[in-house]
Amino acid sequence: MFRLLFRIFNNCENSNTFNSIKTSINETLLALFDSYTQPVELPPAPTIEEFSELSTSILLENTMSIRKYLGPILEIGDYTPTIRDVDVFGVLALFSRIIELNKFKLKTIKLATNFLISALKQESQFFERSAFRLLLETKIHVACLSLMLDNRMDLAQPTAELFITIWERFAPLYNEGMNAILVKGLQTTLMSPDPFVLKRSLAIYKQLVKYPQLFVDAFVNYDCDRSGYFDNVWENTLNLIIKLAYPDKKTGAAQTSQQLVQTQAIDVIADFIEALWDYF
């Protein structure tokens, strides 16, 4: 159902259809989370024999679905996943997949990102389950990394919001993944020779510096890690942004673009220092 709605949204240009699809996805998503703790309802059957046959069929189908989507969890000896886990896992995996593949129009990728953010903000026991941890470390991780490396400015704000949502709600589960996102994703874009990529990266950082605790956590968890396992995030990020603020010898149009990057970098540094000053 969700896959079909996204395809219609992607190929349609009617604003009324857009709104109807958004409403349908939102209401279905909320109903999915609301029903998460409810037992699976079995259709009525006129006889005990038919009821037994129906129950067996549903049990077999659910078992196959759990095996298909949550096989890695079963392989490590965790047999707690339920069909409700599969339901939520499948929908959030679809949102992540749309983002990762980058084959849909910008409006559709943005819609999938916004609904993924909305889903992650829900209060649900699903986020305490092993199924969610698998989802976070695989599908959502790839989607977040893809957004960080994307070059479209229209996705900068939802990219920052997705990362902040994950950090605020699931940082203890995602310590290693967050380091990878910041280093292999966002820090990489700060070294791009393309001024547009740099401006988009700085636009994301401008959103992130509103949360000084994020960088305090990064300093404590990564920069202060004595094992050498994690790359420095706080120090390397700040050094790269400061480097972008340096003047250079470019001329003409290249100089104008570089000056815009320099100005934006200085703004981010100023916001960062101000946020840390207020924090401490």
Coordinates of C-alpha atoms in Angstrom, one line a residue:
M1 CA 0.0 0.0 0.0
F2 CA 2.7 2.5 1.0
R3 CA 4.7 1.7 -2.1
L4 CA 1.8 2.4 -4.3
L5 CA 1.0 5.7 -2.6
F6 CA 4.6 6.9 -3.1
R7 CA 4.5 5.9 -6.7
I8 CA 1.3 7.8 -7.3
F9 CA 2.7 10.8 -5.4
N10 CA 5.9 10.7 -7.5
N11 CA 4.0 10.7 -10.8
C12 CA 1.2 13.1 -10.0
E13 CA 1.1 16.9 -10.2
N14 CA -2.3 17.5 -8.7
S15 CA -2.1 19.3 -5.3
N16 CA -5.3 17.8 -4.0
T17 CA -3.9 14.3 -4.8
F18 CA -0.7 15.3 -3.0
N19 CA -2.7 16.3 0.2
S20 CA -4.8 13.1 0.0
I21 CA -1.8 10.9 -0.2
K22 CA 0.0 12.6 2.6
T23 CA -3.1 12.3 4.8
S24 CA -3.5 8.6 3.9
I25 CA 0.1 7.8 4.7
N26 CA 0.0 9.8 8.0
E27 CA -3.2 8.2 9.2
T28 CA -2.1 4.7 8.3
L29 CA 1.3 5.2 9.9
L30 CA -0.4 6.4 13.2
A31 CA -2.7 3.4 13.1
L32 CA 0.2 1.1 12.6
F33 CA 1.9 2.3 15.8
D34 CA -1.4 2.4 17.7
S35 CA -2.0 -1.2 16.9
Y36 CA 1.5 -2.4 17.7
T37 CA 0.7 -3.8 21.2
Q38 CA -2.6 -5.2 20.1
P39 CA -2.9 -9.0 19.5
V40 CA -3.4 -10.1 15.9
E41 CA -7.1 -10.5 15.2
L42 CA -8.3 -13.7 13.5
P43 CA -11.2 -13.6 11.1
P44 CA -14.3 -15.5 12.4
A45 CA -14.8 -19.1 11.2
P46 CA -18.1 -21.1 11.3
T47 CA -16.5 -24.3 12.6
I48 CA -13.6 -25.3 14.8
E49 CA -12.0 -27.2 11.9
E50 CA -12.1 -24.1 9.7
F51 CA -10.8 -22.0 12.5
S52 CA -7.9 -24.4 13.1
E53 CA -7.1 -24.4 9.4
L54 CA -7.2 -20.6 9.2
S55 CA -5.1 -20.1 12.3
T56 CA -2.5 -22.5 11.0
S57 CA -2.4 -20.7 7.7
I58 CA -2.0 -17.3 9.3
L59 CA 0.7 -18.6 11.7
L60 CA 2.7 -20.1 8.8
E61 CA 2.4 -16.9 6.8
N62 CA 3.5 -14.7 9.7
T63 CA 6.4 -17.0 10.5
M64 CA 7.6 -16.8 6.9
S65 CA 7.3 -13.0 7.0
I66 CA 9.3 -12.8 10.2
R67 CA 12.0 -15.0 8.7
K68 CA 12.1 -12.9 5.5
Y69 CA 12.5 -9.5 7.1
L70 CA 14.1 -10.3 10.5
G71 CA 16.2 -13.3 9.7
P72 CA 19.5 -11.8 11.1
I73 CA 17.8 -11.5 14.5
L74 CA 16.7 -15.1 14.5
E75 CA 20.1 -16.3 13.4
I76 CA 21.7 -15.0 16.6
G77 CA 19.2 -16.9 18.7
D78 CA 16.7 -14.0 19.4
Y79 CA 13.2 -15.4 18.7
T80 CA 11.3 -12.5 20.2
P81 CA 10.2 -10.7 17.0
T82 CA 6.5 -10.7 16.2
I83 CA 4.5 -10.0 13.1
R84 CA 3.8 -6.5 14.5
D85 CA 7.6 -5.9 14.4
V86 CA 7.5 -6.9 10.7
D87 CA 4.7 -4.5 10.0
V88 CA 6.6 -1.5 11.4
F89 CA 10.0 -2.7 10.1
G90 CA 8.6 -3.0 6.6
V91 CA 7.2 0.5 6.4
L92 CA 10.2 2.2 7.9
A93 CA 12.5 0.2 5.7
L94 CA 10.5 1.4 2.7
F95 CA 10.9 5.0 3.7
S96 CA 14.6 4.4 4.0
R97 CA 14.8 2.6 0.7
I98 CA 13.2 5.4 -1.2
I99 CA 15.8 7.8 0.3
E100 CA 18.7 5.4 -0.4
L101 CA 17.9 4.6 -4.0
N102 CA 17.5 8.2 -5.0
K103 CA 15.4 7.2 -8.1
F104 CA 12.3 9.2 -7.2
K105 CA 11.7 12.9 -7.7
L106 CA 13.0 15.3 -5.1
K107 CA 9.4 15.9 -3.7
T108 CA 9.0 12.1 -3.1
I109 CA 12.4 11.7 -1.4
K110 CA 11.6 14.7 0.8
L111 CA 8.2 13.2 1.7
A112 CA 9.8 9.8 2.6
T113 CA 12.3 11.6 4.8
N114 CA 9.7 13.6 6.6
F115 CA 7.6 10.5 7.3
L116 CA 10.7 8.7 8.5
I117 CA 11.3 11.5 10.9
S118 CA 7.7 11.5 12.0
A119 CA 7.8 7.8 12.6
L120 CA 11.0 8.0 14.7
K121 CA 9.3 10.6 16.9
Q122 CA 6.4 8.2 17.9
E123 CA 6.2 6.7 21.3
S124 CA 6.2 3.0 20.7
Q125 CA 7.6 -0.2 22.3
F126 CA 8.9 -1.0 18.8
F127 CA 11.9 1.2 19.5
E128 CA 12.9 -1.0 22.4
R129 CA 12.9 -4.2 20.2
S130 CA 15.8 -5.9 18.5
A131 CA 13.9 -5.4 15.2
F132 CA 14.4 -1.6 15.5
R133 CA 18.1 -1.9 16.3
L134 CA 18.5 -4.0 13.2
L135 CA 16.6 -1.4 11.2
L136 CA 18.6 1.5 12.7
E137 CA 22.0 -0.1 12.0
T138 CA 21.1 -1.1 8.4
K139 CA 18.3 0.6 6.5
I140 CA 18.1 3.9 8.4
H141 CA 21.9 4.1 8.6
V142 CA 22.2 3.9 4.8
A143 CA 19.4 6.4 4.3
C144 CA 20.9 8.9 6.7
L145 CA 24.4 8.5 5.1
S146 CA 22.8 9.0 1.6
L147 CA 21.1 12.2 2.7
M148 CA 24.4 13.5 4.2
L149 CA 26.1 12.9 0.8
D150 CA 23.3 14.3 -1.3
N151 CA 24.0 17.6 -3.0
R152 CA 20.5 19.1 -3.1
M153 CA 19.9 22.1 -0.8
D154 CA 16.2 21.4 -0.5
L155 CA 17.1 18.2 1.5
A156 CA 19.5 20.0 3.9
Q157 CA 16.9 20.8 6.5
P158 CA 15.2 17.4 6.7
T159 CA 18.7 15.8 6.7
A160 CA 19.7 17.7 9.7
E161 CA 16.3 17.0 11.4
L162 CA 16.6 13.3 10.8
F163 CA 20.1 13.2 12.3
I164 CA 19.0 15.3 15.3
T165 CA 16.0 13.0 15.9
I166 CA 18.2 9.9 15.8
W167 CA 20.7 11.5 18.2
E168 CA 18.1 12.8 20.6
R169 CA 16.1 9.5 20.8
F170 CA 18.5 6.7 20.1
A171 CA 22.1 7.8 20.7
P172 CA 22.9 5.0 23.1
L173 CA 21.9 2.4 20.5
Y174 CA 23.7 4.2 17.6
N175 CA 27.1 5.4 19.0
E176 CA 29.2 3.7 16.3
G177 CA 26.7 4.6 13.5
M178 CA 26.6 8.2 14.5
N179 CA 30.4 8.4 14.2
A180 CA 30.3 6.9 10.8
I181 CA 27.6 9.3 9.6
L182 CA 29.5 12.4 10.9
V183 CA 32.9 11.3 9.6
K184 CA 32.1 9.4 6.3
G185 CA 29.1 11.5 5.5
L186 CA 29.1 15.1 6.7
Q187 CA 32.9 15.6 7.2
T188 CA 33.5 14.2 3.7
T189 CA 31.4 16.9 2.2
L190 CA 33.4 19.6 3.9
M191 CA 36.4 18.6 1.8
S192 CA 34.5 18.9 -1.5
P193 CA 36.0 21.2 -4.2
D194 CA 32.4 22.1 -5.2
P195 CA 31.2 25.4 -3.5
F196 CA 27.6 24.3 -3.7
V197 CA 28.3 21.1 -1.8
L198 CA 30.2 23.1 0.8
K199 CA 27.3 25.5 1.2
R200 CA 24.8 22.6 1.6
S201 CA 27.1 21.0 4.2
L202 CA 27.5 24.3 6.1
A203 CA 23.7 24.7 6.0
I204 CA 23.3 21.3 7.8
Y205 CA 25.9 22.3 10.4
K206 CA 24.1 25.5 11.0
Q207 CA 21.2 23.4 12.1
L208 CA 23.3 21.0 14.1
V209 CA 25.1 23.8 16.1
K210 CA 21.8 24.7 17.7
Y211 CA 22.3 21.6 19.7
P212 CA 25.6 22.0 21.6
Q213 CA 25.0 18.9 23.6
L214 CA 25.5 17.0 20.3
F215 CA 29.0 18.2 20.0
V216 CA 29.7 17.8 23.7
D217 CA 28.7 14.1 23.3
A218 CA 30.8 13.8 20.2
F219 CA 33.8 15.2 22.0
V220 CA 33.4 12.8 25.0
N221 CA 32.5 9.7 23.0
Y222 CA 34.8 10.1 20.0
D223 CA 37.6 12.6 20.5
C224 CA 38.3 11.4 24.0
D225 CA 38.2 7.8 23.0
R226 CA 41.7 6.4 23.9
S227 CA 41.2 3.1 22.0
G228 CA 41.7 4.8 18.7
Y229 CA 38.7 3.1 17.3
F230 CA 36.7 6.3 16.6
D231 CA 37.8 9.2 14.4
N232 CA 37.8 12.6 16.1
V233 CA 34.6 14.4 15.3
W234 CA 34.6 17.6 17.3
E235 CA 38.2 18.7 16.5
N236 CA 38.3 17.6 12.8
T237 CA 34.9 19.1 12.1
L238 CA 35.8 22.5 13.6
N239 CA 39.2 22.5 11.8
L240 CA 37.6 21.9 8.5
I241 CA 35.0 24.6 8.9
I242 CA 37.7 27.1 10.1
K243 CA 39.7 26.2 7.0
L244 CA 36.7 27.1 4.8
A245 CA 36.7 30.5 6.4
Y246 CA 40.2 31.3 5.3
P247 CA 40.6 33.9 2.4
D248 CA 42.1 32.6 -0.8
K249 CA 43.5 34.0 -4.1
K250 CA 40.7 32.9 -6.5
T251 CA 39.4 35.5 -8.9
G252 CA 36.2 36.2 -10.8
A253 CA 33.1 33.9 -10.4
A254 CA 35.2 31.4 -8.4
Q255 CA 36.1 34.1 -6.0
T256 CA 32.5 35.1 -5.5
S257 CA 31.4 31.6 -4.8
Q258 CA 34.3 31.1 -2.4
Q259 CA 33.5 34.3 -0.6
L260 CA 29.9 33.0 0.0
V261 CA 31.4 29.8 1.4
Q262 CA 33.7 31.8 3.6
T263 CA 30.9 34.0 4.9
Q264 CA 28.7 30.9 5.7
A265 CA 31.6 29.2 7.4
I266 CA 32.2 32.2 9.6
D267 CA 28.5 32.3 10.5
V268 CA 28.6 28.6 11.5
I269 CA 31.7 29.2 13.6
A270 CA 30.1 32.2 15.3
D271 CA 26.8 30.2 16.0
F272 CA 28.9 27.3 17.3
I273 CA 30.9 29.4 19.8
E274 CA 27.7 31.2 20.9
A275 CA 25.9 28.0 21.5
L276 CA 28.8 26.5 23.5
W277 CA 29.0 29.8 25.5
D278 CA 25.3 29.6 26.4
Y279 CA 25.6 25.9 27.2
F280 CA 28.4 26.3 29.7

